[in-house]
Amino acid sequence: MTDTLSPPADPAAQSAPRVGFVSLGCPKALTDSELILTQLSAEGYQTSKTYAGADLVIVNTCGFIDEAVKESLDTIAEALADNGRVIVTGCLGAKTAEGGGNLVKSLHPSVLAVTGPHATQEVMDAVHANLPKPHDPFVDLVPQSFGVAGIKLTPRHYAYLKISEGCNHRCTFCIIPSMRGDLVSRPIGDVLKEAQALFEGGVKELLVISQDTSAYGVDVQYRTGFWNGKPTKTRTLELVRALGELAAPHGAWVRLHYVYPYPSVDDIVALMADGLVLPYLDVPFQHSHPDVLRRMRRPASGERNLERLARWRESCPQLVVRSTFIAGFPGETEEEFEHLLDFMRQARIDRAGCFAYSPVEGASANALPDPLPQVLRQQRRERFMAVAEEVSSAKLRERVGATMQVLVDSAPALGRKGALGRSYADAPEIDGVVRLLPPEKISKTLKVGQFTQARIVGTEGHDLLALPI
Ligand code: SF4
């Protein structure tokens, strides 16, 4: 179970109703969990680390790929078996069963309630109906709370900041818009207020997430909002600049995820070159061949991505690009796949992930002609990853001898036996890490959530080996 809260010692607290919480899925689902947990704690509910100790259990599900659906359904079954009182929320909750009706309800009719993603109020209504609110909220007892930013399920030194919900695109392999709806950008003042609270609460790395970060504000025609009494446009450039300015006095990092390669990103890369936010871009290219991109109906599919990447690197030489790709999309010819391999070699993507195409129930790509056999999809994925690893290892080796700033994620015995951290080139969970050797100086200690300078002395797979200095 995902649960970072410990039971408080206060006797009043011990009689408070207890909710178990399981959070599955991507960082966007995690931020939904954080909102629900924040609301629960604000109303005085406690959380339980075990199914048995909970009065009811909330399962936040993922419905993106078939494996995630299975994991979610298994978790619901487990919670029902061990506790019996279960509320389901999240992407899987929005799915329809084959014969119509709600999928979760049809498979598990005894669940108390089912909601879709991003539905804090509906979840809270279901909680109230099944487990009445305690009389005396004791908000202060909740650890990991960041004031207006609420509870975070990430380690205290980094946090995800969700700037919008939903997506206006209709990529043929994706069902997110049908589950999460069209793009809804959060007001810029609210986003910045949350970021400020997080930095003030000790967050050293803020990870900006959404389905399409470059589209922030499109739905409200880049409406002018207010931040610190000043008019500020609801637009990615203004947001990123303000986040960089907020982070600076705390010496904190700002990292951008899910940025599509629109021309407007050139201005954001300029902010990276100026050191305002990390020179790291997570750009989900998915493919390079224009025909495949068209069949995928990808945003920015007409962009000349190689030229754009070259320009970005020229203006910001330290830029690190992470991306994800799909191999074996329906109709992908050997020539189209070779185009992707050439793109990978020329684009020199620092960090690449690749999925063998897998049909997602309800996605329109399932109706495309010429699906590839599963074996071929897997083979292409492996061929892609072999090229990606060559590129990535070569890029990592170029770092040997350099001194980098590293954020420490784990440091048993104050790092005396070594520690794990990340440089600006590594996002948590998805990229490699920096393996820190024990410091040579006896007086030097390493602490979680602190930065250290480190000299890179070698590479190990996707990771760097470094000596703290
Ligand atoms: S951009 Fe495409 S893949 Fe991403 S959420 Fe929107 S529809 Fe899905």
Coordinates of C-alpha atoms and ligand atoms in Angstrom, one line a residue:
M1 CA 0.0 0.0 0.0
T2 CA 1.2 3.5 -0.7
D3 CA 0.9 5.2 2.7
T4 CA 3.4 7.5 4.1
L5 CA 1.5 8.5 7.2
S6 CA 2.2 7.1 10.7
P7 CA -0.6 6.7 13.3
P8 CA -0.3 9.5 15.8
A9 CA 0.2 8.9 19.5
D10 CA -2.7 11.1 20.5
P11 CA -5.6 9.0 22.1
A12 CA -8.2 11.2 20.4
A13 CA -6.5 10.5 17.1
Q14 CA -6.6 6.8 17.7
S15 CA -10.4 6.8 17.9
A16 CA -10.6 8.7 14.6
P17 CA -12.0 6.8 11.6
R18 CA -9.2 5.2 9.6
V19 CA -8.9 5.0 5.8
G20 CA -6.5 2.7 4.0
F21 CA -5.1 4.1 0.7
V22 CA -3.5 2.4 -2.2
S23 CA -2.1 4.6 -5.0
L24 CA -1.3 3.0 -8.3
G25 CA -0.3 4.5 -11.7
C26 CA 1.5 7.5 -13.0
P27 CA 2.6 10.7 -11.3
K28 CA -0.7 12.3 -12.4
A29 CA -2.6 9.7 -10.5
L30 CA -0.2 10.2 -7.6
T31 CA -1.2 13.9 -7.4
D32 CA -4.9 12.9 -7.4
S33 CA -4.1 10.6 -4.4
E34 CA -2.3 13.5 -2.7
L35 CA -5.4 15.7 -3.1
I36 CA -7.7 13.1 -1.6
L37 CA -5.3 12.4 1.3
T38 CA -5.0 16.1 2.0
Q39 CA -8.8 16.5 2.1
L40 CA -9.1 13.4 4.4
S41 CA -6.5 14.7 6.8
A42 CA -8.1 18.2 6.8
E43 CA -11.3 16.6 7.9
G44 CA -9.6 14.6 10.6
Y45 CA -9.5 11.1 9.1
Q46 CA -6.5 9.0 9.9
T47 CA -4.8 6.7 7.6
S48 CA -4.0 3.0 8.2
K49 CA -1.0 1.1 6.9
T50 CA -2.9 -2.1 6.8
Y51 CA -6.2 -3.3 5.3
A52 CA -7.1 -4.8 8.6
G53 CA -6.6 -1.6 10.6
A54 CA -8.7 0.5 8.2
D55 CA -12.5 1.2 8.4
L56 CA -12.5 1.4 4.6
V57 CA -10.0 1.4 1.8
I58 CA -9.6 3.7 -1.2
V59 CA -7.9 2.3 -4.3
N60 CA -6.7 4.8 -6.8
T61 CA -6.4 2.8 -10.0
C62 CA -4.6 3.0 -13.4
G63 CA -6.3 1.9 -16.6
F64 CA -3.7 2.8 -19.2
I65 CA -2.3 -0.5 -20.4
D66 CA -3.6 -4.0 -19.9
E67 CA -0.9 -4.9 -17.2
A68 CA -1.9 -1.8 -15.2
V69 CA -5.6 -2.8 -15.5
K70 CA -4.8 -6.2 -14.1
E71 CA -2.7 -4.8 -11.3
S72 CA -5.6 -2.5 -10.4
L73 CA -8.2 -5.2 -10.5
D74 CA -6.0 -7.5 -8.4
T75 CA -5.6 -4.8 -5.8
I76 CA -9.3 -4.1 -5.6
A77 CA -9.9 -7.9 -5.1
E78 CA -7.2 -8.0 -2.4
A79 CA -8.7 -5.0 -0.6
L80 CA -12.2 -6.5 -0.8
A81 CA -10.9 -9.8 0.6
D82 CA -8.9 -8.3 3.4
N83 CA -11.2 -5.4 4.3
G84 CA -14.4 -5.6 2.4
R85 CA -15.3 -1.9 2.3
V86 CA -13.7 -0.4 -0.8
I87 CA -14.0 2.8 -2.8
V88 CA -12.4 2.8 -6.2
T89 CA -11.2 6.0 -8.0
G90 CA -8.9 6.8 -10.9
C91 CA -8.6 6.0 -14.6
L92 CA -9.9 2.4 -14.4
G93 CA -13.0 3.7 -12.6
A94 CA -14.0 5.6 -15.7
K95 CA -13.9 2.5 -17.9
T96 CA -16.9 0.9 -19.5
A97 CA -17.4 -2.9 -19.5
E98 CA -17.7 -4.7 -22.9
G99 CA -21.4 -5.1 -22.6
G100 CA -21.9 -1.5 -21.2
G101 CA -22.0 -0.3 -17.6
N102 CA -19.1 0.4 -15.4
L103 CA -16.2 -2.1 -15.7
V104 CA -15.2 -2.1 -12.0
K105 CA -18.7 -2.4 -10.8
S106 CA -19.5 -5.3 -13.2
L107 CA -16.4 -7.2 -12.0
H108 CA -16.7 -6.3 -8.3
P109 CA -20.3 -5.4 -7.5
S110 CA -19.6 -5.2 -3.8
V111 CA -17.4 -2.0 -4.0
L112 CA -19.0 0.9 -2.1
A113 CA -18.5 3.5 -4.9
V114 CA -16.6 4.0 -8.1
T115 CA -15.4 7.3 -9.5
G116 CA -13.2 8.4 -12.4
P117 CA -9.8 10.2 -12.1
H118 CA -9.4 13.7 -10.6
A119 CA -12.6 13.4 -8.5
T120 CA -11.6 14.4 -5.0
Q121 CA -15.1 15.7 -4.1
E122 CA -16.9 12.5 -5.4
V123 CA -14.5 10.4 -3.4
M124 CA -15.0 12.5 -0.3
D125 CA -18.8 12.2 -0.8
A126 CA -18.4 8.4 -0.9
V127 CA -16.2 8.4 2.2
H128 CA -18.8 10.6 4.1
A129 CA -21.6 8.3 3.1
N130 CA -19.8 5.2 4.4
L131 CA -17.6 6.5 7.2
P132 CA -18.9 9.7 8.8
K133 CA -16.6 12.6 9.4
P134 CA -14.8 12.8 12.8
H135 CA -16.0 15.7 15.0
D136 CA -12.6 17.3 15.7
P137 CA -10.2 17.6 12.9
F138 CA -6.6 17.6 14.0
V139 CA -4.9 18.8 10.9
D140 CA -1.6 19.5 12.7
L141 CA -1.0 15.8 13.3
V142 CA -0.4 15.1 9.7
P143 CA 3.2 14.8 8.7
Q144 CA 4.4 15.6 5.2
S145 CA 1.9 18.4 4.8
F146 CA 3.0 21.5 2.9
G147 CA 0.2 24.0 3.9
V148 CA -1.7 25.0 0.8
A149 CA 0.2 22.4 -1.2
G150 CA -1.3 19.6 1.0
I151 CA 0.1 16.1 1.5
K152 CA 2.7 14.7 -0.8
L153 CA 3.4 11.0 -1.2
T154 CA 6.9 11.6 -2.6
P155 CA 10.0 11.8 -0.4
R156 CA 10.0 15.2 1.3
H157 CA 12.7 16.7 -0.9
Y158 CA 10.9 16.3 -4.3
A159 CA 7.3 16.8 -5.4
Y160 CA 5.2 16.7 -8.5
L161 CA 3.3 19.8 -9.4
K162 CA 0.3 19.1 -11.7
I163 CA -0.4 22.2 -13.8
S164 CA -3.4 20.9 -15.8
E165 CA -5.7 18.0 -16.2
G166 CA -6.9 16.2 -19.4
C167 CA -5.7 16.6 -22.9
N168 CA -7.0 18.2 -26.2
H169 CA -5.2 15.7 -28.4
R170 CA -6.5 12.4 -29.7
C171 CA -3.5 10.2 -30.2
T172 CA -4.9 7.0 -31.6
F173 CA -3.1 4.7 -29.1
C174 CA -4.2 6.6 -26.0
I175 CA -7.5 6.6 -24.0
I176 CA -6.5 9.3 -21.5
P177 CA -8.7 12.0 -23.1
S178 CA -11.7 9.7 -22.8
M179 CA -10.9 9.0 -19.1
R180 CA -9.7 12.5 -18.1
G181 CA -11.5 14.7 -20.5
D182 CA -10.2 17.8 -22.4
L183 CA -7.4 20.1 -21.2
V184 CA -8.3 22.1 -18.1
S185 CA -5.4 24.4 -16.9
R186 CA -5.2 25.3 -13.3
P187 CA -5.2 29.0 -12.5
I188 CA -1.6 30.2 -12.6
G189 CA -1.9 31.9 -9.2
D190 CA -2.9 28.6 -7.6
V191 CA -0.1 26.7 -9.3
L192 CA 2.5 29.2 -8.2
K193 CA 1.1 29.4 -4.6
E194 CA 1.4 25.6 -4.4
A195 CA 5.0 25.8 -5.7
Q196 CA 5.9 28.4 -3.2
A197 CA 4.5 26.3 -0.3
L198 CA 6.5 23.3 -1.5
F199 CA 9.7 25.2 -1.7
E200 CA 9.1 26.8 1.7
G201 CA 8.4 23.3 3.0
G202 CA 11.8 22.1 2.0
V203 CA 11.2 20.7 -1.5
K204 CA 14.5 20.8 -3.4
E205 CA 13.2 19.5 -6.8
L206 CA 9.8 20.3 -8.3
L207 CA 8.7 18.1 -11.2
V208 CA 6.1 19.8 -13.4
I209 CA 3.6 17.4 -14.9
S210 CA 0.5 17.4 -17.0
Q211 CA -0.5 15.5 -20.2
D212 CA 0.9 18.3 -22.4
T213 CA 3.0 20.9 -20.5
S214 CA 3.5 23.0 -23.6
A215 CA -0.3 23.4 -24.0
Y216 CA -0.8 25.0 -20.5
G217 CA -3.3 27.8 -20.8
V218 CA -4.5 27.0 -24.3
D219 CA -8.0 26.1 -23.0
V220 CA -8.3 29.6 -21.3
Q221 CA -6.8 31.5 -24.3
Y222 CA -3.7 32.2 -22.1
R223 CA -6.0 34.2 -19.8
T224 CA -4.2 36.8 -17.5
G225 CA -4.2 35.6 -13.9
F226 CA -2.6 37.1 -10.9
W227 CA 0.5 36.2 -9.0
N228 CA 1.8 38.3 -6.1
G229 CA -0.6 41.1 -7.2
K230 CA 0.9 41.2 -10.7
P231 CA -0.9 40.2 -13.9
T232 CA 0.6 37.0 -15.2
K233 CA -0.5 35.1 -18.3
T234 CA -1.6 31.5 -18.0
R235 CA 1.1 30.2 -20.3
T236 CA 4.0 27.8 -20.1
L237 CA 6.7 30.4 -20.6
E238 CA 5.4 32.7 -17.9
L239 CA 4.8 29.8 -15.6
V240 CA 8.3 28.3 -16.1
R241 CA 9.9 31.7 -15.5
A242 CA 8.0 32.3 -12.3
L243 CA 8.8 28.8 -11.1
G244 CA 12.5 29.4 -11.7
E245 CA 12.3 32.6 -9.8
L246 CA 10.5 31.0 -6.9
A247 CA 13.0 28.1 -6.8
A248 CA 16.2 30.3 -6.9
P249 CA 16.2 31.6 -3.3
H250 CA 15.8 27.9 -2.1
G251 CA 18.6 26.7 -4.4
A252 CA 15.9 24.2 -5.7
W253 CA 15.5 22.5 -9.1
V254 CA 12.6 22.8 -11.5
R255 CA 12.3 19.9 -14.0
L256 CA 9.8 19.9 -16.9
H257 CA 8.0 16.8 -18.1
Y258 CA 5.8 16.0 -21.1
V259 CA 6.8 19.0 -23.2
Y260 CA 5.8 18.7 -26.9
P261 CA 8.3 20.1 -29.4
Y262 CA 6.3 23.2 -30.5
P263 CA 8.2 26.3 -31.6
S264 CA 7.2 28.0 -28.3
V265 CA 9.5 25.6 -26.4
D266 CA 12.5 27.6 -27.9
D267 CA 11.9 30.3 -25.4
I268 CA 11.8 27.8 -22.5
V269 CA 15.1 26.4 -23.6
A270 CA 16.5 29.9 -23.4
L271 CA 15.4 30.0 -19.8
M272 CA 17.3 26.7 -19.3
A273 CA 20.4 28.2 -20.9
D274 CA 20.1 31.1 -18.4
G275 CA 20.1 28.5 -15.5
L276 CA 16.5 29.4 -14.3
V277 CA 15.2 25.8 -14.6
L278 CA 17.0 22.5 -15.2
P279 CA 18.3 22.0 -18.7
Y280 CA 16.3 18.8 -18.9
L281 CA 13.4 18.2 -21.3
D282 CA 11.1 15.2 -21.3
V283 CA 9.7 15.2 -24.8
P284 CA 7.6 12.2 -25.7
F285 CA 8.4 11.8 -29.4
Q286 CA 6.9 8.3 -29.7
H287 CA 8.2 8.0 -33.3
S288 CA 10.1 9.9 -36.0
H289 CA 8.6 8.8 -39.3
P290 CA 6.0 11.3 -40.5
D291 CA 3.6 8.6 -41.7
V292 CA 3.7 6.7 -38.4
L293 CA 3.2 10.0 -36.5
R294 CA 0.2 10.8 -38.7
R295 CA -1.3 7.4 -38.0
M296 CA -0.7 8.0 -34.3
R297 CA -2.2 11.5 -34.7
R298 CA 0.6 12.9 -32.5
P299 CA 0.7 16.6 -31.6
A300 CA 3.5 18.5 -33.3
S301 CA 3.9 15.6 -35.8
G302 CA 4.8 18.0 -38.6
E303 CA 7.7 19.6 -36.7
R304 CA 11.3 19.1 -38.0
N305 CA 12.4 17.5 -34.8
L306 CA 16.0 16.9 -35.6
E307 CA 16.6 20.5 -36.6
R308 CA 14.7 21.7 -33.6
L309 CA 16.8 19.5 -31.3
A310 CA 20.0 20.8 -32.9
R311 CA 18.9 24.4 -32.4
W312 CA 18.0 23.7 -28.7
R313 CA 21.4 22.1 -28.1
E314 CA 23.1 25.0 -29.8
S315 CA 21.5 27.5 -27.5
C316 CA 21.8 25.3 -24.4
P317 CA 24.7 22.8 -24.8
Q318 CA 24.1 21.1 -21.5
L319 CA 20.5 20.2 -22.4
V320 CA 19.5 16.6 -21.6
V321 CA 16.6 15.1 -23.6
R322 CA 14.5 12.2 -22.4
S323 CA 11.9 10.6 -24.5
T324 CA 9.6 7.6 -25.0
F325 CA 8.9 5.7 -28.2
I326 CA 6.6 3.0 -29.5
A327 CA 8.0 0.2 -31.7
G328 CA 5.8 -1.9 -33.8
F329 CA 2.8 0.4 -34.2
P330 CA 0.2 -0.9 -36.6
G331 CA 1.4 -0.8 -40.2
E332 CA 5.0 0.1 -39.2
T333 CA 7.2 -1.0 -42.1
E334 CA 10.8 -2.0 -41.8
E335 CA 11.7 1.2 -43.5
E336 CA 9.7 3.3 -41.1
F337 CA 11.3 1.5 -38.2
E338 CA 14.8 2.1 -39.6
H339 CA 13.9 5.8 -39.9
L340 CA 13.3 5.7 -36.1
L341 CA 16.6 4.0 -35.4
D342 CA 18.4 6.7 -37.6
F343 CA 16.5 9.4 -35.7
M344 CA 17.7 7.9 -32.4
R345 CA 21.3 7.9 -33.6
Q346 CA 21.2 11.4 -35.0
A347 CA 19.1 13.0 -32.3
R348 CA 21.4 11.4 -29.6
I349 CA 18.5 11.3 -27.1
D350 CA 20.1 11.1 -23.7
R351 CA 17.5 8.9 -22.0
A352 CA 15.0 6.8 -24.1
G353 CA 12.3 4.4 -23.1
C354 CA 10.5 2.2 -25.6
F355 CA 7.3 0.2 -25.5
A356 CA 6.5 -2.6 -27.9
Y357 CA 3.1 -1.4 -29.2
S358 CA 0.3 -3.0 -27.1
P359 CA -3.3 -2.4 -28.0
V360 CA -5.2 -0.6 -25.3
E361 CA -8.9 -1.4 -25.0
G362 CA -11.0 1.4 -26.4
A363 CA -8.1 3.1 -28.4
S364 CA -8.8 3.9 -32.0
A365 CA -5.4 2.5 -33.1
N366 CA -6.9 -1.0 -32.6
A367 CA -8.9 -0.5 -35.8
L368 CA -5.8 0.4 -37.9
P369 CA -4.9 -2.0 -40.7
D370 CA -1.8 -4.3 -40.7
P371 CA -1.2 -4.9 -37.0
L372 CA 2.3 -6.4 -36.5
P373 CA 2.8 -9.8 -34.8
Q374 CA 3.6 -9.6 -31.1
V375 CA 7.0 -11.2 -31.7
L376 CA 8.0 -8.6 -34.3
R377 CA 6.9 -5.8 -32.0
Q378 CA 9.1 -7.2 -29.2
Q379 CA 12.1 -7.7 -31.6
R380 CA 11.8 -4.1 -32.8
R381 CA 11.7 -2.8 -29.2
E382 CA 14.8 -4.8 -28.4
R383 CA 16.6 -3.4 -31.6
F384 CA 15.6 0.1 -30.6
M385 CA 16.8 -0.3 -27.0
A386 CA 20.2 -1.6 -28.2
V387 CA 20.7 1.6 -30.2
A388 CA 19.3 3.7 -27.4
E389 CA 21.7 2.1 -24.9
E390 CA 24.7 2.7 -27.2
V391 CA 23.8 6.4 -27.4
S392 CA 23.0 6.8 -23.8
S393 CA 26.2 5.0 -22.6
A394 CA 28.3 7.1 -24.9
K395 CA 26.7 10.2 -23.5
L396 CA 27.2 9.1 -19.9
R397 CA 30.9 8.3 -20.6
E398 CA 31.4 11.9 -21.8
R399 CA 30.6 13.0 -18.2
V400 CA 33.5 11.1 -16.6
G401 CA 35.9 13.6 -15.1
A402 CA 33.2 16.3 -14.8
T403 CA 32.0 17.8 -11.5
M404 CA 28.2 17.7 -11.1
Q405 CA 25.7 18.9 -8.5
V406 CA 23.9 15.8 -7.0
L407 CA 20.7 15.7 -5.0
V408 CA 21.0 13.0 -2.4
D409 CA 18.0 10.5 -2.4
S410 CA 19.3 7.9 0.1
A411 CA 22.3 8.0 2.4
P412 CA 22.4 5.3 5.1
A413 CA 24.9 6.1 7.9
L414 CA 25.2 9.7 6.6
G415 CA 26.7 8.4 3.4
R416 CA 29.8 6.9 5.1
K417 CA 29.2 3.7 3.1
G418 CA 28.1 5.5 0.0
A419 CA 24.8 7.0 -1.1
L420 CA 22.4 7.4 -4.0
G421 CA 21.6 10.6 -5.7
R422 CA 20.7 12.2 -9.0
S423 CA 22.1 15.0 -11.2
Y424 CA 20.1 17.4 -13.3
A425 CA 20.2 14.7 -16.0
D426 CA 18.2 12.2 -14.0
A427 CA 14.5 12.4 -13.1
P428 CA 13.4 10.3 -10.2
E429 CA 12.0 6.8 -11.0
I430 CA 12.5 7.0 -14.7
D431 CA 16.2 7.8 -15.3
G432 CA 19.5 6.5 -13.9
V433 CA 21.1 7.5 -10.6
V434 CA 24.4 8.8 -9.4
R435 CA 26.1 6.1 -7.2
L436 CA 28.0 8.1 -4.7
L437 CA 31.2 6.5 -3.2
P438 CA 32.0 7.1 0.5
P439 CA 33.4 10.6 0.8
E440 CA 37.2 10.6 1.2
K441 CA 37.1 13.4 3.8
I442 CA 36.0 11.9 7.1
S443 CA 34.2 15.1 8.0
K444 CA 32.1 15.1 4.9
T445 CA 28.6 13.7 5.5
L446 CA 25.7 13.2 3.0
K447 CA 22.1 13.7 3.9
V448 CA 18.9 12.9 2.1
G449 CA 17.5 16.0 0.4
Q450 CA 20.7 17.9 0.4
F451 CA 22.9 18.7 -2.6
T452 CA 26.6 17.7 -2.9
Q453 CA 29.2 18.3 -5.5
A454 CA 30.6 15.1 -6.9
R455 CA 33.4 14.2 -9.4
I456 CA 32.2 11.6 -11.9
V457 CA 34.7 8.7 -11.9
G458 CA 32.9 6.1 -14.0
T459 CA 29.7 4.7 -15.4
E460 CA 27.7 1.6 -14.5
G461 CA 24.9 0.7 -17.0
H462 CA 22.5 3.7 -16.9
D463 CA 24.2 5.1 -13.8
L464 CA 27.2 7.3 -13.0
L465 CA 29.7 6.6 -10.3
A466 CA 30.9 9.6 -8.4
L467 CA 33.1 10.8 -5.6
P468 CA 31.5 13.4 -3.3
I469 CA 33.8 16.4 -2.9
Ligands
SF4_1 S1 -1.0 13.9 -26.0 FE1 -1.7 12.0 -26.9 S2 -0.8 10.4 -25.6 FE2 -0.6 12.3 -24.4 S3 -2.5 12.2 -23.2 FE3 -3.0 13.4 -25.0 S4 -3.9 11.9 -26.3 FE4 -2.8 10.8 -24.8

